[in-house]
Tab-separated table of C-alpha atoms in Angstrom:
chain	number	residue	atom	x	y	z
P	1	UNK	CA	-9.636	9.735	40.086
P	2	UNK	CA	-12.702	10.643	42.606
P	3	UNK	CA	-12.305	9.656	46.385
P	4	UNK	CA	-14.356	8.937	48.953
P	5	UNK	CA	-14.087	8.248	52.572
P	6	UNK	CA	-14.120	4.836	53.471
P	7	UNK	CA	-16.909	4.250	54.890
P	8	UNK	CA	-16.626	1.477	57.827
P	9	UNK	CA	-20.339	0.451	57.242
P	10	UNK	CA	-20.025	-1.407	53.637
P	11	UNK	CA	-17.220	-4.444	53.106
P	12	UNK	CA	-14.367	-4.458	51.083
P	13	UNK	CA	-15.991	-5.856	48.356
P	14	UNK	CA	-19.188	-3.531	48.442
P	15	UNK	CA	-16.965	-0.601	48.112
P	16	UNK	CA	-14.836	-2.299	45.404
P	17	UNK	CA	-18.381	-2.689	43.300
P	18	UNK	CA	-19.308	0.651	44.011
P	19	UNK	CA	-16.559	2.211	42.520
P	20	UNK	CA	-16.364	-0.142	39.858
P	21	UNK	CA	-20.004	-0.171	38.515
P	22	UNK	CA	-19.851	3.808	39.019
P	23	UNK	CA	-16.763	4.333	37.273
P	24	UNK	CA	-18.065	1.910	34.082
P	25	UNK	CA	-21.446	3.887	33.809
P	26	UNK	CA	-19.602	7.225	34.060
P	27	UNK	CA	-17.177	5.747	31.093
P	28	UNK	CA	-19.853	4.555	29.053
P	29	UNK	CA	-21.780	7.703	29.498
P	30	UNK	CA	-18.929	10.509	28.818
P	31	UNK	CA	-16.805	7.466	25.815
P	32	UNK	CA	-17.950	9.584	22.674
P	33	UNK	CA	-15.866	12.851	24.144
P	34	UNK	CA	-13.449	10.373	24.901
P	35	UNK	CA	-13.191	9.193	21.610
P	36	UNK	CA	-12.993	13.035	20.290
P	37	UNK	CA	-10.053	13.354	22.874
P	38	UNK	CA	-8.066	10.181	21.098
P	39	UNK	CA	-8.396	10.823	17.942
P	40	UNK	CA	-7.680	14.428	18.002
P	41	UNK	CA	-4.534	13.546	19.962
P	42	UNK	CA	-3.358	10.617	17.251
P	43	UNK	CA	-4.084	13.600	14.831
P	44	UNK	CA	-6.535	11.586	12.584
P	45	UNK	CA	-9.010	14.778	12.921
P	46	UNK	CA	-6.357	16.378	10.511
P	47	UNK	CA	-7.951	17.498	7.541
P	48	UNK	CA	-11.042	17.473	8.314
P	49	UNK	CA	-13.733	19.695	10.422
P	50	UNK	CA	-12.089	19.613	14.028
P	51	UNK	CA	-15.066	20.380	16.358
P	52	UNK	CA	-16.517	17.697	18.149
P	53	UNK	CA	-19.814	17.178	16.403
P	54	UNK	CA	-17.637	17.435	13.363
P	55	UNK	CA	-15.799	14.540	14.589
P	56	UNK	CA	-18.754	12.331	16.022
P	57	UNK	CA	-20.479	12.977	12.832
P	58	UNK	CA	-17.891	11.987	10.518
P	59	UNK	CA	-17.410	8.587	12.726
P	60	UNK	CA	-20.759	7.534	13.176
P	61	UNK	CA	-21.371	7.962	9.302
P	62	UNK	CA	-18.382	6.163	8.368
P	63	UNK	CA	-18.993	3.398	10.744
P	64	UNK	CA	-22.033	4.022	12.247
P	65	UNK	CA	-23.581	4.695	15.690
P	66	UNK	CA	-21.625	2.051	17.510
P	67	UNK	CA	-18.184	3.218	16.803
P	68	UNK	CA	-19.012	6.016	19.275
P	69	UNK	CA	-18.401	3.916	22.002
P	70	UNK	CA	-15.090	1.659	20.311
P	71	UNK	CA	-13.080	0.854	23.262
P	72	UNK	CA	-14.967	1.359	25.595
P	73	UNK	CA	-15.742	-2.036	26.490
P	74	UNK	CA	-12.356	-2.444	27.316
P	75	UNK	CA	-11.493	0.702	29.287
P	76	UNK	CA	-14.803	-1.024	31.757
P	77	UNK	CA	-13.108	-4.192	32.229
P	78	UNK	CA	-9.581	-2.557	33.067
P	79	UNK	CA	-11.490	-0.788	36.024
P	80	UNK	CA	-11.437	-3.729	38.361
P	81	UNK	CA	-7.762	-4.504	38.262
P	82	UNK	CA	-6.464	-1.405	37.862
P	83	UNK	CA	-9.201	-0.290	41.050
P	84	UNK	CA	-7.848	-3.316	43.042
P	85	UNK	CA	-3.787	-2.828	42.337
P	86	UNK	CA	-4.251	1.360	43.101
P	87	UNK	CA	-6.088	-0.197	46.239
P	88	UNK	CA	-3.232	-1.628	47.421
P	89	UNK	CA	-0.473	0.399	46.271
P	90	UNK	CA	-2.305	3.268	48.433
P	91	UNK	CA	-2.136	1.130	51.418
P	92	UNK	CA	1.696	0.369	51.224
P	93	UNK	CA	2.374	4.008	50.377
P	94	UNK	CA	0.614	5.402	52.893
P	95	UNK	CA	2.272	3.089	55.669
P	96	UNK	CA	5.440	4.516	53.983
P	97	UNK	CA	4.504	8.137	54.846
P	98	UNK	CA	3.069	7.383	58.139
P	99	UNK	CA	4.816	9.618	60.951
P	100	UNK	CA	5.507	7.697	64.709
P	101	UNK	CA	2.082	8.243	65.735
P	102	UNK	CA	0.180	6.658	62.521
P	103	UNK	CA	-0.944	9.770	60.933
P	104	UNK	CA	-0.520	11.132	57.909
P	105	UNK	CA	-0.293	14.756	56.451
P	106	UNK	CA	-2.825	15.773	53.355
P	107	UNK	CA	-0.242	16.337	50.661
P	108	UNK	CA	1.337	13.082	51.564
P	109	UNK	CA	-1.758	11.529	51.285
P	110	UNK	CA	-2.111	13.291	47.275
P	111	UNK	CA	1.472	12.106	46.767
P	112	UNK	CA	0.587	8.311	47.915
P	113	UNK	CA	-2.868	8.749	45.973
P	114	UNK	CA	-0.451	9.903	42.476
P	115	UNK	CA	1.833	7.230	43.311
P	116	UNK	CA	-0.586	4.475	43.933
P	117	UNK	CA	-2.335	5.595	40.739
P	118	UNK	CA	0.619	5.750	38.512
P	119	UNK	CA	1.528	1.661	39.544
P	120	UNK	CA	-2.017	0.641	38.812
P	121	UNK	CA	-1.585	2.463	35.396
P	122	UNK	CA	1.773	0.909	34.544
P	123	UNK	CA	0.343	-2.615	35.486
P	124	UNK	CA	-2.699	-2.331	33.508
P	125	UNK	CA	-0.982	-0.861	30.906
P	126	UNK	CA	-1.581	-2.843	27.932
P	127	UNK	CA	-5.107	-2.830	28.220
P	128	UNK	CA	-4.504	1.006	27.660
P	129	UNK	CA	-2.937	0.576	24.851
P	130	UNK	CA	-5.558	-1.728	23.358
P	131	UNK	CA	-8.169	0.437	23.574
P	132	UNK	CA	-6.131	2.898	21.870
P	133	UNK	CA	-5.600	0.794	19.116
P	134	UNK	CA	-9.351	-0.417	19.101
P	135	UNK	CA	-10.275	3.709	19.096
P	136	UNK	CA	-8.004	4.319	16.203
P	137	UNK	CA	-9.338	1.700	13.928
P	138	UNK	CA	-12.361	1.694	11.743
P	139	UNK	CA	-14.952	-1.419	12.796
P	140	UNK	CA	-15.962	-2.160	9.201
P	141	UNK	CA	-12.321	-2.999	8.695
P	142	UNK	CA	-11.254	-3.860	12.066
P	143	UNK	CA	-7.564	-4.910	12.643
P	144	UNK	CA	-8.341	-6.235	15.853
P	145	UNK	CA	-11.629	-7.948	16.926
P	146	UNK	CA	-11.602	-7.261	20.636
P	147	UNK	CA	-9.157	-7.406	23.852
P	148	UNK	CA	-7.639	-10.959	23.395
P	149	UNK	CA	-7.274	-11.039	19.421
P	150	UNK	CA	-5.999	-7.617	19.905
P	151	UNK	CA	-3.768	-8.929	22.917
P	152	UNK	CA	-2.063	-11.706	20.386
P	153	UNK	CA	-1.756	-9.952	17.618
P	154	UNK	CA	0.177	-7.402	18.976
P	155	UNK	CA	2.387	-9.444	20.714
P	156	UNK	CA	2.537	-11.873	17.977
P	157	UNK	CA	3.739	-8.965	15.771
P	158	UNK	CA	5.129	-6.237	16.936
P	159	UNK	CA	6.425	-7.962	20.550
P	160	UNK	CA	5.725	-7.923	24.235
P	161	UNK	CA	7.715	-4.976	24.627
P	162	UNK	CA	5.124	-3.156	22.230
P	163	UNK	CA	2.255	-3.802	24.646
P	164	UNK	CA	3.852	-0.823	26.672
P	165	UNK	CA	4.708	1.405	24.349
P	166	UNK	CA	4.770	5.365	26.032
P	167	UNK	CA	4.762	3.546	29.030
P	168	UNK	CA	7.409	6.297	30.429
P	169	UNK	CA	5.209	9.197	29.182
P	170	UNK	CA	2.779	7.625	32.061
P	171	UNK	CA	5.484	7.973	34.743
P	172	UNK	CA	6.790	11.434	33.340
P	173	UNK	CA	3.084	12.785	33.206
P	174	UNK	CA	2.225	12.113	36.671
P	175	UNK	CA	4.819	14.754	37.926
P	176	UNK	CA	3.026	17.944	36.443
P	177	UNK	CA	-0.518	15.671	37.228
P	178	UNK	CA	0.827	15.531	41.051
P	179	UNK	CA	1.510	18.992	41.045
P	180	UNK	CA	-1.832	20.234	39.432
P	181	UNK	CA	-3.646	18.114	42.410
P	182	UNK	CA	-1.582	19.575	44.836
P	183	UNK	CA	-1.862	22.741	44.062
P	184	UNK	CA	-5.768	22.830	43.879
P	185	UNK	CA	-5.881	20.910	47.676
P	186	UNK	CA	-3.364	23.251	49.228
P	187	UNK	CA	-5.541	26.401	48.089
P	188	UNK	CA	-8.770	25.069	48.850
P	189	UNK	CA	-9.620	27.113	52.291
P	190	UNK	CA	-8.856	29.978	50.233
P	191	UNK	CA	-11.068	29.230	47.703
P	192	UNK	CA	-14.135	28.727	49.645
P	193	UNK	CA	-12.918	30.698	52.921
P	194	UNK	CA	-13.385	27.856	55.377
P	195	UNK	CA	-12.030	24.754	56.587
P	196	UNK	CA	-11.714	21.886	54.535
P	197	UNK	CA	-13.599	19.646	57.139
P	198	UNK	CA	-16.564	21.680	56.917
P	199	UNK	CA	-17.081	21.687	53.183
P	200	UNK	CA	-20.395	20.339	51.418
P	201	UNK	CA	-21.084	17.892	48.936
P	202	UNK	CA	-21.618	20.319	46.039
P	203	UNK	CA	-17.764	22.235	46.932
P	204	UNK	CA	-16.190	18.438	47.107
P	205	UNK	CA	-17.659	17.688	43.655
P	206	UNK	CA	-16.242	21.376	42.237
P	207	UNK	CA	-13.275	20.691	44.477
P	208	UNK	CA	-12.588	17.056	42.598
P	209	UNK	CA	-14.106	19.206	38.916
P	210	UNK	CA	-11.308	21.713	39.462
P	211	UNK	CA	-8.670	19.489	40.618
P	212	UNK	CA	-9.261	17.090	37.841
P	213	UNK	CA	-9.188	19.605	34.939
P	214	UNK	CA	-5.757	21.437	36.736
P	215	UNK	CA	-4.072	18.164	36.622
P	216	UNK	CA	-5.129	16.819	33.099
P	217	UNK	CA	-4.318	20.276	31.496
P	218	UNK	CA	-0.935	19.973	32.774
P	219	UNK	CA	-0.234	16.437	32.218
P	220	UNK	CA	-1.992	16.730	28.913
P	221	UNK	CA	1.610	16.813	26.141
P	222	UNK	CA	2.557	13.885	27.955
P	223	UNK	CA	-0.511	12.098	27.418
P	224	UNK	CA	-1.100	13.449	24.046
P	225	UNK	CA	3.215	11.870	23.097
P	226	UNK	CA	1.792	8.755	24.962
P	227	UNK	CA	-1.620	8.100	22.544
P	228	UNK	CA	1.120	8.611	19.313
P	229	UNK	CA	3.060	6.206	20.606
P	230	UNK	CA	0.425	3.620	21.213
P	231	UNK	CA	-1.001	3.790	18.123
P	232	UNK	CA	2.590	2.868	16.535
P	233	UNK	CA	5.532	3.840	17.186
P	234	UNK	CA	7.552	4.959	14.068
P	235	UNK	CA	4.548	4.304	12.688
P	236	UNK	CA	3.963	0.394	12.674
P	237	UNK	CA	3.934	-1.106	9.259
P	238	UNK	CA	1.534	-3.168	10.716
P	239	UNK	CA	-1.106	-1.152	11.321
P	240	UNK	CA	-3.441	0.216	8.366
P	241	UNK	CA	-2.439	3.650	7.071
P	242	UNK	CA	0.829	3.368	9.281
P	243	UNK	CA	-1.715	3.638	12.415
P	244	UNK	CA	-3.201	6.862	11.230
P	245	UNK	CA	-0.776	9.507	13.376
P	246	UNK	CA	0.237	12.398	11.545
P	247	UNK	CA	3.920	12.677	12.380
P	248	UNK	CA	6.731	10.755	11.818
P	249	UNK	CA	9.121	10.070	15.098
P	250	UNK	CA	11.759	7.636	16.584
P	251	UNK	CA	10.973	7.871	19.834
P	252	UNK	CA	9.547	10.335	23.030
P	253	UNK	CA	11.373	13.328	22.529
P	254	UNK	CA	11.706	12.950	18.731
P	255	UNK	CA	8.120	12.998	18.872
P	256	UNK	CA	7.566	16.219	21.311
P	257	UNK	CA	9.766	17.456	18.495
P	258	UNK	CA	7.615	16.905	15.525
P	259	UNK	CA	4.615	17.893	17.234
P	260	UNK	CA	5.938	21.335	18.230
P	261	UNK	CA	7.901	21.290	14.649
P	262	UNK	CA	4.823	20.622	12.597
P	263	UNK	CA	1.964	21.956	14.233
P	264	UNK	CA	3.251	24.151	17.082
P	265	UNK	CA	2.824	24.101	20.930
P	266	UNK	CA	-0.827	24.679	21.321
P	267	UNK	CA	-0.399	20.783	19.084
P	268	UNK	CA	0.494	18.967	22.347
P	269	UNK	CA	-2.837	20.042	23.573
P	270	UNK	CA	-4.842	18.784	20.714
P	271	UNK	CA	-8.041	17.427	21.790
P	272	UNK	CA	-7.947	19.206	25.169
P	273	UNK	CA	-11.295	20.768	24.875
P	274	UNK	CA	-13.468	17.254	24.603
P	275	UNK	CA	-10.970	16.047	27.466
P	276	UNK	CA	-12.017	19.218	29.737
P	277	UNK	CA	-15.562	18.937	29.072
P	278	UNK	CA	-15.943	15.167	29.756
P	279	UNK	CA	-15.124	16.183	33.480
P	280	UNK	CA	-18.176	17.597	35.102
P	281	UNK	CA	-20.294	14.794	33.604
P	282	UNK	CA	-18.441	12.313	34.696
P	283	UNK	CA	-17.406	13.058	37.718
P	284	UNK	CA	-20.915	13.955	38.398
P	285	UNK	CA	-22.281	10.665	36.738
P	286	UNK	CA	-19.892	8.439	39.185
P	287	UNK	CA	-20.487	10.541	42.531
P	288	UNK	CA	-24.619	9.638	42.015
P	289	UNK	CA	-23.805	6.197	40.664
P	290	UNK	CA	-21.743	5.748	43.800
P	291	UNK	CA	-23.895	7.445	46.500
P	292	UNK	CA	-26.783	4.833	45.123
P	293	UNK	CA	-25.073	1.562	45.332
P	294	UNK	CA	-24.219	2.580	48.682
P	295	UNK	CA	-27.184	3.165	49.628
P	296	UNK	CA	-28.345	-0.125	48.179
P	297	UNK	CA	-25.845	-2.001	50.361
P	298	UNK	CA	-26.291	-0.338	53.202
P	299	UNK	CA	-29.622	-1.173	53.019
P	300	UNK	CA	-28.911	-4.187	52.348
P	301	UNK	CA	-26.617	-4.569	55.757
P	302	UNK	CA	-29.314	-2.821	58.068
P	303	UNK	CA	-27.872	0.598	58.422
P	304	UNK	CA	-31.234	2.352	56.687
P	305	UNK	CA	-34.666	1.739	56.217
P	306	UNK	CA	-34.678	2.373	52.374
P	307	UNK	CA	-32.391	2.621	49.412
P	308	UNK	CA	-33.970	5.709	48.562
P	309	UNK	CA	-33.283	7.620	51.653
P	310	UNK	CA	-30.300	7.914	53.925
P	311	UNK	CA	-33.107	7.446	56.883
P	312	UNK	CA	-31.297	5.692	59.415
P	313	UNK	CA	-32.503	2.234	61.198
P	314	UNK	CA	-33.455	2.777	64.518
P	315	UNK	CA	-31.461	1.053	67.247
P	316	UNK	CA	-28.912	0.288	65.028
P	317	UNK	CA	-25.556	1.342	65.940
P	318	UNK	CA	-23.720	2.900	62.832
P	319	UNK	CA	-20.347	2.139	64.243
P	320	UNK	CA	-20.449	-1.098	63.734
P	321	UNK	CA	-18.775	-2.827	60.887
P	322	UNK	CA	-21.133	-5.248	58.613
P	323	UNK	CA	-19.863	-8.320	60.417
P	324	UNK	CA	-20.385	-6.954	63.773
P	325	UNK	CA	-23.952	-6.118	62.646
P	326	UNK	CA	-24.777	-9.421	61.557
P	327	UNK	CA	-23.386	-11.237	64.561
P	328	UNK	CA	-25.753	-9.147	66.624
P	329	UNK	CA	-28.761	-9.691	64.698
P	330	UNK	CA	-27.678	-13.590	65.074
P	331	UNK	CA	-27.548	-12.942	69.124
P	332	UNK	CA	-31.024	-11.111	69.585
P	333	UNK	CA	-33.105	-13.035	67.121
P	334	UNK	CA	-36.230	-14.114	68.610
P	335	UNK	CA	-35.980	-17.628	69.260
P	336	UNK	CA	-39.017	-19.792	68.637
P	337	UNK	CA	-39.698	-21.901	71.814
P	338	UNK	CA	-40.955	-25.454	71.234
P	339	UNK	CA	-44.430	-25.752	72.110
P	340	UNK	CA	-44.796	-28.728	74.710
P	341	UNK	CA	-47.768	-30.823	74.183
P	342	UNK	CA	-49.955	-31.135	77.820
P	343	UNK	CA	-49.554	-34.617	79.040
P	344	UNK	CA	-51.939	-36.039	81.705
């Protein structure tokens, strides 16, 4: 996930939409690789042309140009919880890691960033597994009609212990995930031969690109075990065609098992490429997203003279916070002095 620094000129709830209406335009923009990535990784690409026009083709002429985008709607709506629980996780973790003095080293802050990340996950997990399911199926013959039907049906079924099925493979992945992240931060001044505080807005984005790709390549089996298992474990007699995966397992390992059993190593990566190349577009579709509803709101609290520009207001001091800002305007506004009528 893409970070920013908090900026002390927007409110909680400004940056909260920012991130939110970024991160559902860059989801909605990159969801047919996304869809590639699932479907490869259920193994319902099997048997047919692999590539990913192959695969966008063969969906949007089975079920037309909508299905490009199934689940999507759903992965959108999960942004706002899951934004506002990894919010607050990172707060408590990073109070946890805080020396004496209140400060905090980088790779503690990566490790409170994983760990704040992997609780939002595990909270909003079922809505994960939903849009699996909603992926997975074909919409002229839908098993599920959207994120409540699909809610009650499962549990009504298959049990609430279902709705977090692979929800270990989460925890497991975010070791290797971590470590990718980690790895990429600690070697950055190498990279680019300088310090990290003097790095531009075009090596942040490659630095997020890079660290993004490291991470998901490495985490990538466990997430690939994970999508199996959400689409029905064991195969759920439930679900049409046994839920369309192409092995048969009992469980986490028994499936790592099968996969390397039937279709070799290189099969826990299935569906890797889409995965990598959804990166640079999204990432670079939620940066500009984000940079513009800032500027929108900080136009919109007095900080600049245009949404279009980062031209600052004149006068206006930039270290103060929104309230602050709009206390003073309160103070100096030119107060209109009743006009006494001449008396004789």
């Amino acid at each position: 996930m893409a970070t920013w620094r908090r900026d002390g000129r927007l409110t909680g709830s400004q940056r909260l939409l920012c991130a939110g209406l970024a991160g559902a335009l860059s989801l909605s923009l990159t969801a047919p690789l996304e869809l590639a990535t699932v479907l490869a990784q259920v193994g319902m690409v099997r048997g047919h042309s692999q590539g990913l026009w192959a695969t966008g083709r063969r969906v949007w002429l089975a079920e037309g140009p909508r299905a490009l985008w199934k689940g999507n709607g759903v992965a959108c709506l999960r942004l706002f919880p899951c934004s506002m629980v990894q919010l607050a996780a990172y707060r408590k973790f990073v109070v946890l890691f805080m020396d004496d003095l209140g400060r905090i080293s980088q790779w503690s802050s990566i490790v409170a960033g994983s760990l704040a990340g992997m609780v939002s996950m595990i909270v909003t997990y079922p809505t994960d597994l939903i849009k699996t399911r909603l992926i997975v199926q074909n919409m002229l013959e839908p098993s599920y009609k959207g994120l409540i039907h699909a809610f009650s049906t499962i549990y009504q079924q298959e049990g609430f212990l279902a709705l977090y099925r692979g929800v270990s493979l989460t925890v497991l992945g975010a070791v290797p995930f971590s470590a990718g992240s980690l790895l990429v931060y600690m070697n950055l001044e190498k990279i680019w031969n300088g310090p990290r505080d003097r790095f531009s807005h075009l090596q942040n984005f490659a630095n997020v690109c890079v660290a993004a790709a490291v991470s998901q390549t490495l985490s990538f089996p466990f997430d690939t075990v994970k999508r199996k298992m959400q689409d029905g474990e064991a195969q759920s007699p439930y679900l049409p065609h046994c839920g369309g995966v192409d092995v048969h397992f009992s469980g986490a390992m028994d499936c790592f098992r099968q996969i390397v059993k039937t279709q070799g190593v290189p099969g826990l990566w299935s569906g890797l490429t889409a995965n990598l190349l959804k990166v640079v577009p999204y990432f670079g579709v939620m940066f500009s997203m984000f940079e513009f509803c800032k500027r929108i709101f900080l136009y919109q609290n007095g900080y600049i003279l245009s949404p279009l520009t980062y031209k600052l207001t004149p006068g206006v001091d930039q270290s103060l916070k929104p309230q602050e800002l709009r206390e003073l305007k309160k103070f100096f506004k030119p107060r209109k002095l009743e006009s006494k009528k001449p008396t004789l």
